[in-house]
Amino acid sequence: MIRVLLIHDTYLLRMALAALLGREPDLDVFSTSWRGAATAARTNRPDVCVADMDSPDAVECVNLRADTRPGNVRADDGRTGDGRNGDGRNGDGRCPEGEGGERAVGRPVLLALTTTGRPGPLRRAYEAGALGYLSKNASPDRLVEGIRHVAKGERYIDETLGFGFLQAAEIPLTRRELSVLSLAAEGASVGEIARSLHLSNGTVRNYMAAITRKTGARNRVDAIRISRGAGWV
């Protein structure tokens, strides 16, 4: 049995997709939002995390080093087969990998769901050590196939994302700069970004200055416009 944690911020879509996956006899499916991802991973100890990388809350996915072996952290997240679901409040979730993309003991592997034409989330998934990459336009059968592949430690890459990987390699911003910019694009203030990423206000301002310079923008608003147009955020 493959234990799967589905991470998606849209409740209706999350529950529908989890119910669909739950029909597979070899999949034991749980679901949560990104804000509940860290807690749910520790509680449910999944083999595979299927994560929507387009969510603004996925910006810190590379920072979670949660060991999913039993601990003191509990969550209200439940199996979708029971129709139960809950969202914990630990906000920066990652499904970490072992060396070479293989699953480390007590740690799940990541199958990233991304949108074609958005190289920013694709790069975020790559830097998080994702073992699988699947377009959100793929069929449910492809998703099930991808889960089974990564659960065995095998890479799974949707061929439609090939050009996106080339675009991701050309993004001039660092991972942290993309994290700051993604939150800024959602309307977060300097203080809110600082609290979310555990940075000082001055550091956030320095990142925004670097982002403006690297994108050739006139100001923060222009940098967001340029980056959205390129699919970075």
Coordinates of C-alpha atoms in Angstrom, one line a residue:
M1 CA 0.0 0.0 0.0
I2 CA 1.3 3.4 -1.0
R3 CA 0.5 6.2 1.5
V4 CA -0.1 9.4 -0.4
L5 CA -0.4 13.0 0.9
L6 CA -2.2 15.3 -1.5
I7 CA -1.3 19.0 -0.9
H8 CA -3.5 21.6 -2.6
D9 CA -5.0 24.8 -1.3
T10 CA -8.3 24.7 -3.1
Y11 CA -10.6 22.6 -0.9
L12 CA -13.1 21.4 -3.5
L13 CA -10.4 20.4 -6.1
R14 CA -8.3 18.8 -3.3
M15 CA -11.2 16.7 -2.1
A16 CA -12.3 15.7 -5.6
L17 CA -8.8 14.6 -6.6
A18 CA -8.2 12.8 -3.3
A19 CA -11.5 10.9 -3.8
L20 CA -10.5 9.9 -7.3
L21 CA -7.1 8.7 -6.1
G22 CA -8.7 6.9 -3.2
R23 CA -10.4 4.5 -5.6
E24 CA -7.1 2.9 -6.4
P25 CA -6.7 -0.3 -4.4
D26 CA -3.0 0.3 -3.7
L27 CA -3.3 4.0 -2.6
D28 CA -4.0 5.2 0.9
V29 CA -4.8 8.9 0.4
F30 CA -4.7 11.8 2.8
S31 CA -5.1 15.5 1.9
T32 CA -4.3 18.9 3.3
S33 CA -3.6 22.5 2.3
W34 CA 0.0 23.8 2.2
R35 CA -0.4 25.4 5.6
G36 CA -1.1 22.0 7.0
A37 CA 1.5 20.1 5.0
A38 CA 4.2 19.9 7.6
T39 CA 1.9 18.7 10.4
A40 CA 0.1 16.3 8.1
A41 CA 3.3 14.8 6.8
R42 CA 4.5 14.1 10.4
T43 CA 1.1 12.7 11.4
N44 CA 0.3 10.5 8.4
R45 CA 3.8 9.5 7.4
P46 CA 3.2 9.3 3.6
D47 CA 5.4 7.6 1.1
V48 CA 4.6 10.2 -1.6
C49 CA 3.6 13.8 -1.4
V50 CA 1.6 15.0 -4.5
A51 CA 1.8 18.8 -4.3
D52 CA 0.4 21.7 -6.2
M53 CA 3.5 23.9 -6.7
D54 CA 1.5 26.8 -8.1
S55 CA 0.3 27.8 -4.6
P56 CA 1.8 31.0 -3.1
D57 CA 2.2 29.0 0.2
A58 CA 4.5 26.6 -1.7
V59 CA 7.3 29.2 -1.8
E60 CA 9.0 27.7 1.2
C61 CA 8.7 24.0 0.1
V62 CA 12.5 23.6 0.1
N63 CA 12.8 24.4 3.8
L64 CA 10.8 21.6 5.4
R65 CA 13.1 18.9 6.7
A66 CA 10.4 17.1 8.6
D67 CA 11.1 13.5 9.6
T68 CA 7.7 11.7 9.3
R69 CA 8.4 9.1 11.9
P70 CA 6.1 9.1 14.9
G71 CA 6.5 12.2 17.0
N72 CA 4.7 14.6 19.3
V73 CA 3.0 16.6 16.5
R74 CA -0.6 15.8 15.8
A75 CA -3.0 17.1 13.2
D76 CA -6.7 16.8 12.4
D77 CA -6.1 15.8 8.8
G78 CA -7.8 12.6 8.0
R79 CA -8.1 10.1 5.2
T80 CA -10.2 11.2 2.3
G81 CA -11.9 7.7 2.2
D82 CA -13.6 8.7 5.4
G83 CA -14.5 12.1 4.1
R84 CA -12.5 13.8 6.9
N85 CA -10.0 16.6 6.3
G86 CA -8.3 19.2 8.4
D87 CA -5.7 21.9 7.9
G88 CA -2.9 22.4 10.5
R89 CA -1.2 25.7 10.8
N90 CA 2.5 25.0 10.2
G91 CA 3.0 27.0 7.1
D92 CA 6.2 26.1 5.3
G93 CA 5.9 22.6 3.9
R94 CA 8.3 20.4 2.0
C95 CA 8.4 16.7 1.1
P96 CA 12.1 16.1 1.2
E97 CA 14.2 13.6 -0.6
G98 CA 17.2 11.4 0.1
E99 CA 20.4 11.5 -1.9
G100 CA 19.9 11.0 -5.7
G101 CA 16.2 11.4 -5.4
E102 CA 15.6 8.2 -3.5
R103 CA 13.4 8.2 -0.5
A104 CA 15.2 8.7 2.8
V105 CA 14.1 6.7 5.8
G106 CA 11.1 8.4 7.3
R107 CA 10.9 11.0 4.5
P108 CA 8.4 11.0 1.6
V109 CA 9.2 11.7 -2.0
L110 CA 7.7 14.6 -4.0
L111 CA 5.6 14.4 -7.1
A112 CA 5.1 18.0 -8.2
L113 CA 2.0 19.3 -10.0
T114 CA 2.7 22.3 -12.2
T115 CA 1.2 24.4 -14.9
T116 CA 2.7 24.4 -18.4
G117 CA 4.1 27.9 -19.1
R118 CA 5.0 28.7 -15.5
P119 CA 8.7 27.9 -15.1
G120 CA 8.9 29.5 -11.6
P121 CA 6.9 26.8 -9.8
L122 CA 8.7 24.1 -11.9
R123 CA 12.1 25.4 -10.7
R124 CA 10.8 25.6 -7.1
A125 CA 9.9 21.9 -7.4
Y126 CA 13.3 21.0 -8.8
E127 CA 15.1 22.8 -6.0
A128 CA 12.9 21.0 -3.5
G129 CA 14.3 17.7 -4.8
A130 CA 11.1 16.5 -6.6
L131 CA 11.3 13.0 -8.0
G132 CA 8.3 13.4 -10.3
Y133 CA 6.9 16.3 -12.4
L134 CA 3.4 16.3 -13.9
S135 CA 1.4 18.9 -15.7
K136 CA -1.9 19.7 -14.2
N137 CA -3.4 19.1 -17.6
A138 CA -2.4 15.4 -17.4
S139 CA -5.0 12.7 -17.1
P140 CA -5.8 11.0 -13.8
D141 CA -4.2 7.8 -15.1
R142 CA -1.0 9.7 -15.6
L143 CA -1.1 10.9 -12.0
V144 CA -1.6 7.4 -10.7
E145 CA 1.2 6.2 -12.9
G146 CA 3.5 8.9 -11.6
I147 CA 2.7 8.1 -8.0
R148 CA 3.5 4.5 -8.5
H149 CA 6.8 5.3 -10.2
V150 CA 8.1 7.8 -7.6
A151 CA 7.0 5.4 -4.8
K152 CA 9.5 3.0 -6.2
G153 CA 12.2 5.6 -6.4
E154 CA 11.9 6.1 -10.1
R155 CA 11.9 9.5 -11.8
Y156 CA 8.7 10.5 -13.6
I157 CA 8.7 13.5 -15.9
D158 CA 5.8 14.7 -18.0
E159 CA 7.2 15.3 -21.5
T160 CA 5.0 18.4 -21.9
L161 CA 7.1 20.2 -19.3
G162 CA 10.3 19.9 -21.2
F163 CA 10.3 23.5 -22.5
G164 CA 9.4 24.7 -19.0
F165 CA 12.6 23.2 -17.6
L166 CA 14.6 25.2 -20.2
Q167 CA 12.8 28.3 -19.2
A168 CA 13.3 27.6 -15.5
A169 CA 17.1 27.3 -16.0
E170 CA 17.1 30.9 -17.5
I171 CA 15.3 32.6 -14.5
P172 CA 17.8 35.2 -13.2
L173 CA 16.4 35.2 -9.7
T174 CA 17.6 33.0 -6.8
R175 CA 15.2 30.7 -4.9
R176 CA 14.9 33.1 -2.0
E177 CA 14.3 36.0 -4.4
L178 CA 11.5 34.0 -6.1
S179 CA 10.0 33.3 -2.7
V180 CA 10.0 37.0 -1.8
L181 CA 8.6 37.9 -5.2
S182 CA 5.8 35.3 -5.1
L183 CA 4.6 36.6 -1.8
A184 CA 4.8 40.2 -3.0
A185 CA 2.8 39.3 -6.1
E186 CA 0.0 38.1 -3.7
G187 CA -0.1 41.6 -2.1
A188 CA 1.9 40.8 1.0
S189 CA 3.6 43.8 2.7
V190 CA 7.3 43.9 3.6
G191 CA 6.4 43.0 7.2
E192 CA 4.2 40.1 6.1
I193 CA 6.9 38.7 3.8
A194 CA 9.5 39.0 6.6
R195 CA 7.3 37.1 9.0
S196 CA 6.4 34.4 6.5
L197 CA 10.0 33.7 5.5
H198 CA 11.5 34.4 8.9
L199 CA 13.6 37.4 7.7
S200 CA 14.1 40.9 8.8
N201 CA 12.3 43.8 7.1
G202 CA 15.6 45.1 5.9
T203 CA 16.6 41.8 4.3
V204 CA 13.3 41.7 2.5
R205 CA 13.9 45.2 1.2
N206 CA 17.3 44.2 0.0
Y207 CA 15.8 41.2 -1.8
M208 CA 13.2 43.4 -3.5
A209 CA 16.0 45.8 -4.6
A210 CA 17.9 42.9 -6.1
I211 CA 14.8 41.6 -7.8
T212 CA 14.1 45.0 -9.3
R213 CA 17.6 45.3 -10.6
K214 CA 17.8 41.7 -12.0
T215 CA 14.4 42.0 -13.8
G216 CA 15.3 45.4 -15.2
A217 CA 12.1 46.8 -13.6
R218 CA 11.5 50.4 -12.5
N219 CA 10.0 49.4 -9.2
R220 CA 8.4 46.6 -7.2
V221 CA 5.1 46.7 -9.1
D222 CA 6.9 46.6 -12.4
A223 CA 9.1 43.7 -11.2
I224 CA 5.9 41.7 -10.4
R225 CA 4.4 42.6 -13.8
I226 CA 7.5 41.4 -15.6
S227 CA 7.8 38.2 -13.6
R228 CA 4.1 37.3 -14.0
G229 CA 4.4 37.8 -17.7
A230 CA 7.4 35.4 -17.8
G231 CA 5.6 32.8 -15.6
W232 CA 8.1 33.1 -12.8
V233 CA 5.4 33.7 -10.1

